């Protein structure tokens, strides 16, 4: 049996707006778009991707799962993401952490890590 990590699914009120934000944030593109889902990714044959599905209600509460982004320059990346529509949020992380917590335009939290030399810090 072969198992692949295919996609992360995120509930969204405005599928197109969420897809645009994350495509700009990650330099990805829309791979598939329909009324009931929008899938984005780095390329057609590159996994995993992100799939946005519609929900009627706004997000409430802290995410149980979130995305960590690892840039070369944390401060510049945070500024760029805020310019795209993200906003800083406090989820109780405290002042001494090395990451910054932001939320996408619909309030989904994600972290911008300090620069990483490899996947193993």
PDB file of C-alpha atoms in Angstrom:
ATOM      1  CA  UNK A   1       0.000   0.000   0.000  1.00  0.00           C
ATOM      2  CA  UNK A   2       1.257   3.457  -0.895  1.00  0.00           C
ATOM      3  CA  UNK A   3       0.006   6.470   1.014  1.00  0.00           C
ATOM      4  CA  UNK A   4       0.681  10.107   0.065  1.00  0.00           C
ATOM      5  CA  UNK A   5       0.003  13.335   1.923  1.00  0.00           C
ATOM      6  CA  UNK A   6      -2.246  14.918  -0.678  1.00  0.00           C
ATOM      7  CA  UNK A   7      -3.611  18.206   0.654  1.00  0.00           C
ATOM      8  CA  UNK A   8      -4.594  20.282   3.643  1.00  0.00           C
ATOM      9  CA  UNK A   9      -8.275  21.310   3.604  1.00  0.00           C
ATOM     10  CA  UNK A  10      -9.235  24.708   5.011  1.00  0.00           C
ATOM     11  CA  UNK A  11     -12.820  25.853   5.562  1.00  0.00           C
ATOM     12  CA  UNK A  12     -13.368  29.254   3.955  1.00  0.00           C
ATOM     13  CA  UNK A  13     -16.157  31.791   3.672  1.00  0.00           C
ATOM     14  CA  UNK A  14     -14.690  33.327   0.475  1.00  0.00           C
ATOM     15  CA  UNK A  15     -12.866  30.592  -1.455  1.00  0.00           C
ATOM     16  CA  UNK A  16     -11.487  32.868  -4.167  1.00  0.00           C
ATOM     17  CA  UNK A  17     -10.139  35.470  -1.727  1.00  0.00           C
ATOM     18  CA  UNK A  18      -8.470  32.825   0.446  1.00  0.00           C
ATOM     19  CA  UNK A  19      -6.939  31.163  -2.607  1.00  0.00           C
ATOM     20  CA  UNK A  20      -5.608  34.537  -3.853  1.00  0.00           C
ATOM     21  CA  UNK A  21      -4.056  35.357  -0.470  1.00  0.00           C
ATOM     22  CA  UNK A  22      -2.308  31.989  -0.113  1.00  0.00           C
ATOM     23  CA  UNK A  23      -1.195  31.923  -3.766  1.00  0.00           C
ATOM     24  CA  UNK A  24       0.474  35.301  -3.263  1.00  0.00           C
ATOM     25  CA  UNK A  25       1.880  34.311   0.121  1.00  0.00           C
ATOM     26  CA  UNK A  26       3.416  31.044  -1.126  1.00  0.00           C
ATOM     27  CA  UNK A  27       4.010  31.984  -4.796  1.00  0.00           C
ATOM     28  CA  UNK A  28       1.685  29.142  -5.772  1.00  0.00           C
ATOM     29  CA  UNK A  29      -1.073  28.977  -8.368  1.00  0.00           C
ATOM     30  CA  UNK A  30      -4.677  27.823  -8.572  1.00  0.00           C
ATOM     31  CA  UNK A  31      -4.705  24.219  -9.797  1.00  0.00           C
ATOM     32  CA  UNK A  32      -8.468  23.597  -9.741  1.00  0.00           C
ATOM     33  CA  UNK A  33     -11.449  25.860  -9.148  1.00  0.00           C
ATOM     34  CA  UNK A  34     -15.142  25.030  -8.755  1.00  0.00           C
ATOM     35  CA  UNK A  35     -18.054  26.388  -6.714  1.00  0.00           C
ATOM     36  CA  UNK A  36     -17.421  23.855  -3.943  1.00  0.00           C
ATOM     37  CA  UNK A  37     -13.593  23.899  -3.778  1.00  0.00           C
ATOM     38  CA  UNK A  38     -10.444  25.691  -4.873  1.00  0.00           C
ATOM     39  CA  UNK A  39      -7.137  23.826  -4.862  1.00  0.00           C
ATOM     40  CA  UNK A  40      -3.785  25.618  -4.916  1.00  0.00           C
ATOM     41  CA  UNK A  41      -0.248  24.306  -5.081  1.00  0.00           C
ATOM     42  CA  UNK A  42       3.302  24.866  -6.231  1.00  0.00           C
ATOM     43  CA  UNK A  43       2.629  22.886  -9.419  1.00  0.00           C
ATOM     44  CA  UNK A  44       0.276  20.300 -10.874  1.00  0.00           C
ATOM     45  CA  UNK A  45       2.380  17.338  -9.794  1.00  0.00           C
ATOM     46  CA  UNK A  46       3.713  18.757  -6.522  1.00  0.00           C
ATOM     47  CA  UNK A  47       2.174  17.698  -3.211  1.00  0.00           C
ATOM     48  CA  UNK A  48       0.832  18.677  -0.789  1.00  0.00           C
ATOM     49  CA  UNK A  49      -1.500  21.459  -1.798  1.00  0.00           C
ATOM     50  CA  UNK A  50      -4.162  23.451  -0.013  1.00  0.00           C
ATOM     51  CA  UNK A  51      -7.855  22.923  -0.739  1.00  0.00           C
ATOM     52  CA  UNK A  52     -10.388  25.567   0.308  1.00  0.00           C
ATOM     53  CA  UNK A  53     -13.974  24.418   0.834  1.00  0.00           C
ATOM     54  CA  UNK A  54     -17.004  26.611   1.559  1.00  0.00           C
ATOM     55  CA  UNK A  55     -18.587  27.111   4.959  1.00  0.00           C
ATOM     56  CA  UNK A  56     -21.371  29.495   5.869  1.00  0.00           C
ATOM     57  CA  UNK A  57     -20.148  30.524   9.295  1.00  0.00           C
ATOM     58  CA  UNK A  58     -17.053  32.581  10.168  1.00  0.00           C
ATOM     59  CA  UNK A  59     -14.085  30.998  11.934  1.00  0.00           C
ATOM     60  CA  UNK A  60     -14.374  30.919  15.707  1.00  0.00           C
ATOM     61  CA  UNK A  61     -11.723  29.874  18.186  1.00  0.00           C
ATOM     62  CA  UNK A  62      -8.067  28.999  17.793  1.00  0.00           C
ATOM     63  CA  UNK A  63      -7.009  26.604  15.023  1.00  0.00           C
ATOM     64  CA  UNK A  64      -6.202  23.065  16.137  1.00  0.00           C
ATOM     65  CA  UNK A  65      -3.816  22.768  13.188  1.00  0.00           C
ATOM     66  CA  UNK A  66      -1.785  25.517  11.554  1.00  0.00           C
ATOM     67  CA  UNK A  67       0.826  26.118   8.862  1.00  0.00           C
ATOM     68  CA  UNK A  68       4.440  27.019   9.732  1.00  0.00           C
ATOM     69  CA  UNK A  69       6.358  29.045   7.145  1.00  0.00           C
ATOM     70  CA  UNK A  70      10.187  29.142   7.228  1.00  0.00           C
ATOM     71  CA  UNK A  71      11.586  32.206   5.424  1.00  0.00           C
ATOM     72  CA  UNK A  72      15.174  33.376   4.984  1.00  0.00           C
ATOM     73  CA  UNK A  73      14.268  36.773   6.472  1.00  0.00           C
ATOM     74  CA  UNK A  74      11.497  36.617   9.074  1.00  0.00           C
ATOM     75  CA  UNK A  75      10.996  40.374   9.501  1.00  0.00           C
ATOM     76  CA  UNK A  76      10.764  41.023   5.760  1.00  0.00           C
ATOM     77  CA  UNK A  77       8.388  38.114   5.270  1.00  0.00           C
ATOM     78  CA  UNK A  78       6.099  39.218   8.112  1.00  0.00           C
ATOM     79  CA  UNK A  79       5.952  42.704   6.588  1.00  0.00           C
ATOM     80  CA  UNK A  80       5.189  41.262   3.132  1.00  0.00           C
ATOM     81  CA  UNK A  81       2.437  38.992   4.478  1.00  0.00           C
ATOM     82  CA  UNK A  82       0.844  41.854   6.399  1.00  0.00           C
ATOM     83  CA  UNK A  83       0.886  43.820   3.137  1.00  0.00           C
ATOM     84  CA  UNK A  84      -1.026  40.953   1.505  1.00  0.00           C
ATOM     85  CA  UNK A  85      -3.746  41.073   4.157  1.00  0.00           C
ATOM     86  CA  UNK A  86      -2.444  39.005   7.100  1.00  0.00           C
ATOM     87  CA  UNK A  87      -2.548  40.460  10.598  1.00  0.00           C
ATOM     88  CA  UNK A  88      -0.568  39.781  13.776  1.00  0.00           C
ATOM     89  CA  UNK A  89      -2.455  37.792  16.413  1.00  0.00           C
ATOM     90  CA  UNK A  90      -1.815  36.798  19.996  1.00  0.00           C
ATOM     91  CA  UNK A  91      -2.633  33.177  20.761  1.00  0.00           C
ATOM     92  CA  UNK A  92      -0.804  33.237  24.072  1.00  0.00           C
ATOM     93  CA  UNK A  93       2.625  32.658  22.589  1.00  0.00           C
ATOM     94  CA  UNK A  94       4.433  35.029  24.980  1.00  0.00           C
ATOM     95  CA  UNK A  95       7.172  37.575  24.252  1.00  0.00           C
ATOM     96  CA  UNK A  96      10.188  35.230  24.175  1.00  0.00           C
ATOM     97  CA  UNK A  97       9.266  33.007  21.226  1.00  0.00           C
ATOM     98  CA  UNK A  98      11.283  33.048  18.008  1.00  0.00           C
ATOM     99  CA  UNK A  99       8.251  32.864  15.710  1.00  0.00           C
ATOM    100  CA  UNK A 100       5.555  35.367  14.754  1.00  0.00           C
ATOM    101  CA  UNK A 101       1.893  34.396  14.702  1.00  0.00           C
ATOM    102  CA  UNK A 102      -0.230  35.896  11.948  1.00  0.00           C
ATOM    103  CA  UNK A 103      -3.762  35.256  10.706  1.00  0.00           C
ATOM    104  CA  UNK A 104      -4.885  35.114   7.100  1.00  0.00           C
ATOM    105  CA  UNK A 105      -7.771  37.362   5.970  1.00  0.00           C
ATOM    106  CA  UNK A 106     -10.358  34.940   7.429  1.00  0.00           C
ATOM    107  CA  UNK A 107      -8.565  34.591  10.765  1.00  0.00           C
ATOM    108  CA  UNK A 108      -6.732  31.271  10.303  1.00  0.00           C
ATOM    109  CA  UNK A 109      -3.526  31.412  12.348  1.00  0.00           C
ATOM    110  CA  UNK A 110      -0.152  30.517  10.880  1.00  0.00           C
ATOM    111  CA  UNK A 111       3.422  31.002  12.074  1.00  0.00           C
ATOM    112  CA  UNK A 112       6.394  32.659  10.435  1.00  0.00           C
ATOM    113  CA  UNK A 113       9.451  30.969  11.903  1.00  0.00           C
ATOM    114  CA  UNK A 114      12.923  32.326  12.400  1.00  0.00           C
ATOM    115  CA  UNK A 115      15.238  31.327   9.511  1.00  0.00           C
ATOM    116  CA  UNK A 116      15.930  27.594   9.331  1.00  0.00           C
ATOM    117  CA  UNK A 117      19.032  26.048   7.792  1.00  0.00           C
ATOM    118  CA  UNK A 118      17.320  22.662   7.465  1.00  0.00           C
ATOM    119  CA  UNK A 119      14.086  20.910   8.362  1.00  0.00           C
ATOM    120  CA  UNK A 120      15.693  19.788  11.608  1.00  0.00           C
ATOM    121  CA  UNK A 121      16.272  22.802  13.838  1.00  0.00           C
TER     122      UNK A 121
END
